[in-house]
Short mmCIF file of C-alpha atoms in Angstrom, two decimals:
data_model
loop_
_atom_site.label_atom_id
_atom_site.label_comp_id
_atom_site.label_asym_id
_atom_site.label_seq_id
_atom_site.Cartn_x
_atom_site.Cartn_y
_atom_site.Cartn_z
CA MET M 1 0.00 0.00 0.00
CA ARG M 2 2.80 2.36 0.85
CA LEU M 3 4.49 1.79 -2.55
CA GLY M 4 1.13 2.27 -4.24
CA ARG M 5 0.75 5.66 -2.60
CA LEU M 6 4.15 6.69 -3.90
CA GLY M 7 2.96 6.11 -7.44
CA GLY M 8 5.81 6.61 -9.93
CA LEU M 9 8.45 6.47 -7.23
CA GLY M 10 7.23 3.04 -6.15
CA GLN M 11 7.49 1.71 -9.68
CA LEU M 12 10.96 3.19 -9.96
CA TRP M 13 11.99 1.50 -6.73
CA GLN M 14 10.69 -1.87 -7.93
CA THR M 15 12.53 -1.44 -11.23
CA LEU M 16 15.77 -0.63 -9.43
CA ARG M 17 15.36 -3.70 -7.21
CA LYS M 18 14.88 -5.91 -10.27
CA LEU M 19 17.92 -4.43 -11.99
CA ALA M 20 20.00 -4.87 -8.85
CA SER M 21 18.81 -8.48 -8.58
CA ILE M 22 19.82 -9.21 -12.18
CA MET M 23 23.23 -7.62 -11.59
CA LEU M 24 23.69 -9.64 -8.40
CA VAL M 25 22.81 -12.92 -10.13
CA CYS M 26 25.27 -12.21 -12.94
CA GLN M 27 27.90 -11.22 -10.40
CA LEU M 28 27.41 -14.55 -8.61
CA LEU M 29 27.86 -16.35 -11.92
CA SER M 30 31.09 -14.46 -12.62
CA PRO M 31 33.47 -16.92 -10.86
CA LEU M 32 32.11 -19.83 -12.89
CA VAL M 33 32.34 -17.85 -16.12
CA ALA M 34 35.91 -16.79 -15.28
CA PHE M 35 36.93 -20.40 -14.57
CA VAL M 36 35.51 -21.64 -17.87
CA ALA M 37 37.13 -18.77 -19.81
CA ILE M 38 40.55 -19.43 -18.26
CA CYS M 39 40.30 -23.16 -19.05
CA VAL M 40 39.37 -22.48 -22.67
CA ALA M 41 42.10 -19.84 -23.04
CA SER M 42 44.71 -22.21 -21.55
CA THR M 43 43.76 -24.95 -24.01
CA ALA M 44 44.00 -22.53 -26.93
CA SER M 45 47.37 -21.27 -25.66
CA ILE M 46 48.78 -24.82 -25.51
CA SER M 47 47.65 -25.45 -29.08
CA THR M 48 49.24 -22.20 -30.24
CA GLN M 49 52.53 -23.00 -28.49
CA THR M 50 52.59 -26.42 -30.17
CA VAL M 51 52.17 -24.81 -33.59
CA ASP M 52 54.85 -22.20 -32.79
CA THR M 53 57.27 -24.95 -31.69
CA THR M 54 56.73 -26.81 -34.95
CA MET M 55 57.35 -23.64 -36.96
CA ASP M 56 60.52 -22.89 -34.95
CA MET M 57 61.85 -26.39 -35.68
CA GLN M 58 61.18 -25.90 -39.38
CA GLU M 59 63.00 -22.55 -39.30
CA GLN M 60 65.98 -24.14 -37.54
CA VAL M 61 66.16 -26.85 -40.20
CA GLN M 62 66.14 -24.18 -42.91
CA ILE M 63 68.91 -22.27 -41.13
CA LEU M 64 71.02 -25.40 -40.78
CA SER M 65 70.55 -26.19 -44.45
CA THR M 66 71.93 -22.76 -45.40
CA THR M 67 75.05 -22.94 -43.25
CA THR M 68 76.92 -24.78 -46.01
CA SER M 69 76.47 -21.88 -48.43
CA PRO M 70 78.17 -18.47 -48.34
CA ALA M 71 76.46 -15.67 -46.44
CA PRO M 72 73.88 -13.84 -48.57
CA VAL M 73 74.61 -10.30 -49.65
CA THR M 74 71.85 -7.71 -49.46
CA ALA M 75 71.42 -4.39 -51.18
CA ASP M 76 72.64 -2.62 -48.04
CA ASP M 77 76.00 -4.34 -48.46
CA SER M 78 76.71 -3.10 -51.97
CA CYS M 79 80.25 -2.36 -50.85
CA CYS M 80 80.86 -6.09 -50.42
CA LEU M 81 79.48 -7.62 -53.60
CA ASP M 82 82.96 -8.87 -54.46
CA ASP M 83 83.27 -11.47 -51.71
CA THR M 84 86.80 -12.44 -52.78
CA ILE M 85 88.14 -9.21 -51.28
CA PRO M 86 87.95 -8.61 -47.50
CA HIS M 87 85.81 -5.67 -46.44
CA SER M 88 85.40 -3.79 -43.17
CA CYS M 89 83.21 -5.49 -40.59
CA PRO M 90 80.96 -4.04 -39.48
CA ASN M 91 81.06 -1.80 -42.53
CA ASP M 92 79.63 1.19 -40.61
CA HIS M 93 82.09 0.86 -37.72
CA THR M 94 84.10 3.99 -36.85
CA PRO M 95 86.98 3.61 -34.33
CA THR M 96 87.30 6.08 -31.45
CA PRO M 97 91.03 5.80 -30.65
CA LEU M 98 91.09 8.75 -28.23
CA HIS M 99 88.89 6.86 -25.76
CA PRO M 100 90.77 6.16 -22.46
CA GLN M 101 90.63 2.40 -23.02
CA CYS M 102 92.62 2.92 -26.24
CA GLN M 103 95.36 4.96 -24.58
CA ASP M 104 97.00 2.39 -22.30
CA PRO M 105 100.47 1.55 -23.73
CA SER M 106 100.80 -1.46 -21.41
CA VAL M 107 97.85 -3.28 -23.05
CA SER M 108 98.51 -5.73 -25.88
CA CYS M 109 97.17 -4.53 -29.22
CA SER M 110 95.43 -7.85 -29.86
CA THR M 111 93.26 -7.37 -26.74
CA LEU M 112 92.02 -3.88 -27.59
CA PRO M 113 88.24 -3.47 -27.87
CA LEU M 114 86.63 -3.01 -31.25
CA SER M 115 86.37 0.75 -30.68
CA CYS M 116 90.18 0.96 -30.94
CA ILE M 117 90.70 -1.19 -34.03
CA SER M 118 89.51 -1.75 -37.57
CA CYS M 119 88.76 -5.22 -38.93
CA ASN M 120 88.29 -6.68 -42.40
CA CYS M 121 86.32 -9.87 -43.05
CA SER M 122 85.75 -12.10 -46.04
CA TYR M 123 82.09 -12.25 -47.02
CA SER M 124 82.69 -15.68 -48.54
CA CYS M 125 83.08 -17.20 -45.06
CA LYS M 126 80.98 -20.24 -44.17
CA TYR M 127 77.80 -18.85 -42.67
CA GLY M 128 77.33 -19.82 -39.03
CA ALA M 129 80.91 -21.06 -38.67
CA THR M 130 83.88 -19.49 -36.89
CA SER M 131 86.06 -17.37 -39.16
CA ASN M 132 89.06 -15.05 -38.80
CA ALA M 133 89.04 -11.29 -39.26
CA SER M 134 92.18 -9.30 -40.07
CA CYS M 135 92.38 -6.45 -37.58
CA THR M 136 94.66 -3.43 -37.22
CA ALA M 137 95.06 -1.12 -34.25
CA HIS M 138 94.24 2.50 -35.05
CA PRO M 139 97.36 4.67 -35.54
CA LYS M 140 96.33 6.93 -32.65
CA ALA M 141 95.68 4.02 -30.30
CA LYS M 142 98.47 3.25 -27.81
CA CYS M 143 99.33 -0.42 -27.21
CA GLU M 144 102.24 -2.84 -27.21
CA GLY M 145 103.02 -5.73 -29.54
CA ALA M 146 102.07 -6.33 -33.15
CA ARG M 147 99.50 -3.85 -34.42
CA ASN M 148 98.23 -6.29 -37.06
CA PHE M 149 96.55 -9.45 -35.80
CA THR M 150 93.63 -11.79 -36.40
CA ARG M 151 90.51 -12.14 -34.30
CA GLN M 152 87.91 -14.90 -34.45
CA PHE M 153 84.24 -14.13 -35.06
CA LEU M 154 81.05 -15.96 -35.97
CA CYS M 155 80.27 -15.59 -39.67
CA SER M 156 76.89 -13.85 -39.51
CA TYR M 157 75.27 -10.60 -40.46
CA CYS M 158 74.86 -8.20 -37.55
CA TYR M 159 71.06 -8.29 -37.59
CA LEU M 160 71.16 -12.11 -37.45
CA THR M 161 73.45 -12.39 -34.44
CA ASP M 162 72.22 -13.56 -31.05
CA GLU M 163 69.38 -11.33 -29.85
CA GLU M 164 71.06 -11.10 -26.44
CA THR M 165 73.79 -9.01 -28.07
CA HIS M 166 71.29 -6.51 -29.50
CA ARG M 167 70.59 -3.16 -27.85
CA CYS M 168 67.37 -1.67 -29.16
CA SER M 169 65.40 1.51 -28.61
CA THR M 170 62.40 1.48 -26.31
CA ARG M 171 58.76 1.33 -27.36
CA ASP M 172 57.32 3.71 -29.91
CA ILE M 173 54.38 6.09 -29.37
CA GLY M 174 51.10 4.20 -29.63
CA CYS M 175 52.74 0.84 -28.96
CA ARG M 176 50.18 -1.47 -27.30
CA SER M 177 51.27 -4.64 -25.53
CA VAL M 178 47.74 -6.06 -25.27
CA GLY M 179 45.30 -6.97 -27.98
CA SER M 180 45.67 -9.04 -31.10
CA PRO M 181 49.26 -9.94 -32.10
CA THR M 182 48.24 -9.28 -35.71
CA SER M 183 47.46 -5.64 -34.95
CA LYS M 184 49.91 -3.07 -36.28
CA SER M 185 49.92 -1.25 -32.93
CA HIS M 186 51.17 -4.47 -31.26
CA TRP M 187 54.56 -4.07 -32.98
CA TYR M 188 57.03 -1.26 -33.54
CA ILE M 189 60.21 -0.68 -35.53
CA ALA M 190 63.18 -0.33 -33.19
CA ASN M 191 66.64 1.00 -33.95
CA CYS M 192 69.11 -1.63 -32.81
CA THR M 193 72.85 -2.08 -32.60
CA THR M 194 75.03 -5.03 -31.71
CA ARG M 195 77.18 -5.23 -28.61
CA GLU M 196 80.24 -3.01 -28.80
CA ASP M 197 82.82 -5.77 -29.32
CA THR M 198 80.79 -7.85 -31.77
CA ILE M 199 82.48 -8.45 -35.13
CA CYS M 200 79.86 -9.20 -37.76
CA LEU M 201 79.07 -8.70 -41.44
CA GLY M 202 77.02 -5.82 -42.77
CA LYS M 203 75.88 -2.84 -40.74
CA GLN M 204 76.22 -2.62 -36.98
CA VAL M 205 73.14 -0.38 -36.74
CA PHE M 206 69.91 -1.79 -38.16
CA SER M 207 66.13 -1.68 -37.83
CA LYS M 208 64.21 -4.51 -36.22
CA LYS M 209 60.50 -5.28 -35.80
CA MET M 210 59.81 -5.85 -32.12
CA GLU M 211 56.77 -6.75 -30.05
CA CYS M 212 55.45 -4.30 -27.47
CA ASN M 213 56.14 -5.82 -24.04
CA TRP M 214 56.23 -2.98 -21.50
CA THR M 215 54.28 -2.73 -18.26
CA GLU M 216 53.17 -0.03 -15.81
CA GLY M 217 52.39 -2.30 -12.84
CA CYS M 218 48.74 -3.34 -13.33
CA SER M 219 48.10 -6.83 -11.95
CA TRP M 220 45.99 -9.35 -13.86
CA LYS M 221 44.98 -11.07 -10.61
CA THR M 222 43.74 -7.80 -9.13
CA ALA M 223 41.79 -6.96 -12.29
CA LEU M 224 40.21 -10.43 -12.31
CA ILE M 225 39.23 -10.24 -8.62
CA LEU M 226 37.65 -6.82 -9.16
CA SER M 227 35.83 -8.07 -12.25
CA VAL M 228 34.44 -11.11 -10.42
CA SER M 229 33.49 -9.29 -7.21
CA LEU M 230 32.71 -5.69 -8.16
CA GLY M 231 32.50 -5.85 -11.95
CA GLY M 232 28.87 -4.75 -11.91
CA PHE M 233 30.00 -1.40 -10.54
CA GLY M 234 32.75 -1.01 -13.15
CA ALA M 235 35.57 -1.49 -10.63
CA ASP M 236 37.62 -3.56 -13.08
CA ARG M 237 37.32 -0.93 -15.79
CA PHE M 238 38.25 1.87 -13.39
CA TYR M 239 41.30 -0.10 -12.21
CA LEU M 240 42.52 -0.64 -15.76
CA GLY M 241 42.06 3.03 -16.63
CA HIS M 242 39.00 2.63 -18.88
CA TRP M 243 37.11 5.46 -17.16
CA GLN M 244 34.42 6.01 -19.77
CA GLU M 245 33.46 2.33 -19.89
CA GLY M 246 33.58 2.20 -16.08
CA ILE M 247 31.10 5.05 -15.75
CA GLY M 248 28.82 3.51 -18.35
CA LYS M 249 29.01 0.16 -16.60
CA LEU M 250 28.27 1.73 -13.22
CA PHE M 251 25.12 3.59 -14.27
CA SER M 252 23.78 0.72 -16.40
CA PHE M 253 23.93 -1.85 -13.58
CA GLY M 254 26.72 -3.68 -15.34
CA GLY M 255 24.87 -3.52 -18.64
CA LEU M 256 21.99 -5.43 -16.96
CA GLY M 257 24.55 -8.03 -15.97
CA VAL M 258 25.51 -8.90 -19.53
CA TRP M 259 28.39 -6.41 -19.62
CA THR M 260 29.59 -7.80 -16.30
CA LEU M 261 29.85 -11.35 -17.64
CA VAL M 262 31.42 -10.20 -20.92
CA ASP M 263 34.11 -8.26 -19.05
CA VAL M 264 34.81 -11.28 -16.82
CA VAL M 265 35.55 -13.30 -19.95
CA LEU M 266 37.66 -10.52 -21.50
CA VAL M 267 39.71 -9.96 -18.35
CA SER M 268 40.11 -13.70 -17.70
CA THR M 269 41.50 -14.33 -21.17
CA GLY M 270 43.66 -11.19 -21.08
CA TYR M 271 41.90 -9.75 -24.12
CA ILE M 272 41.51 -6.38 -22.43
CA GLY M 273 44.27 -4.86 -20.34
CA PRO M 274 45.46 -1.49 -19.05
CA ALA M 275 44.20 1.47 -21.07
CA ASP M 276 47.77 2.66 -21.74
CA GLY M 277 48.49 -0.51 -23.74
CA SER M 278 50.95 -2.00 -21.23
CA LEU M 279 51.21 -5.61 -20.08
CA TYR M 280 49.98 -7.06 -16.82
CA ILE M 281 52.61 -7.88 -14.20
#
């Protein structure tokens, strides 16, 4: 009777109670939905890793099959088309003989770092095998012993050397670590260089396509707990920095519960992440 006297306000109150009930039911279903989504995502991840492993093995076989042939020459190495004549390696290397480490007369010339010497390599070396480079200490470098000597190196182009020896620039503007790996924003072109004392063929400085993999400290576990427990109020979206979606989720009762369940699936599978495009910790 009391609600009937309130008229429109009573109907509004009943509507709000129904909406809250729907949101509560969906929120209670969230843990089950999250568990199923994680199981499905894990199965898909295992299948993807199996395919990637097979592709890696095929690539390794192809690399091994090419080790018996001379190293390929690209357009960037036009200086070295005549592989019978040794050429500088790396061909963009410039010695800095006035550096303090090049000015110690008690150090043997053969132990000087690459910044103090110049080396020439034969581009007809067996790719992937150990070869010898003819090196000469810079005239302004101070050292003792023979100024001409040989130094061993792995016959490989600089951009194909071990990735652990590469030093690359940080992420580019708009680089997003989350989302589809096929998205253009998931990758960026980095400027890389090999380690200082690495002797290799071609250019020491090169461009390399790299995957965005930076983080700002958002936790996947925290986001999942917020999505399962308080997702109907947009807590997960607010935590991840999606303020507009969080406000919309809050005032729509979690999208009548549907949005709540959808976000549980998206957060569980890692499909959505921090708004700045970083990775979870």
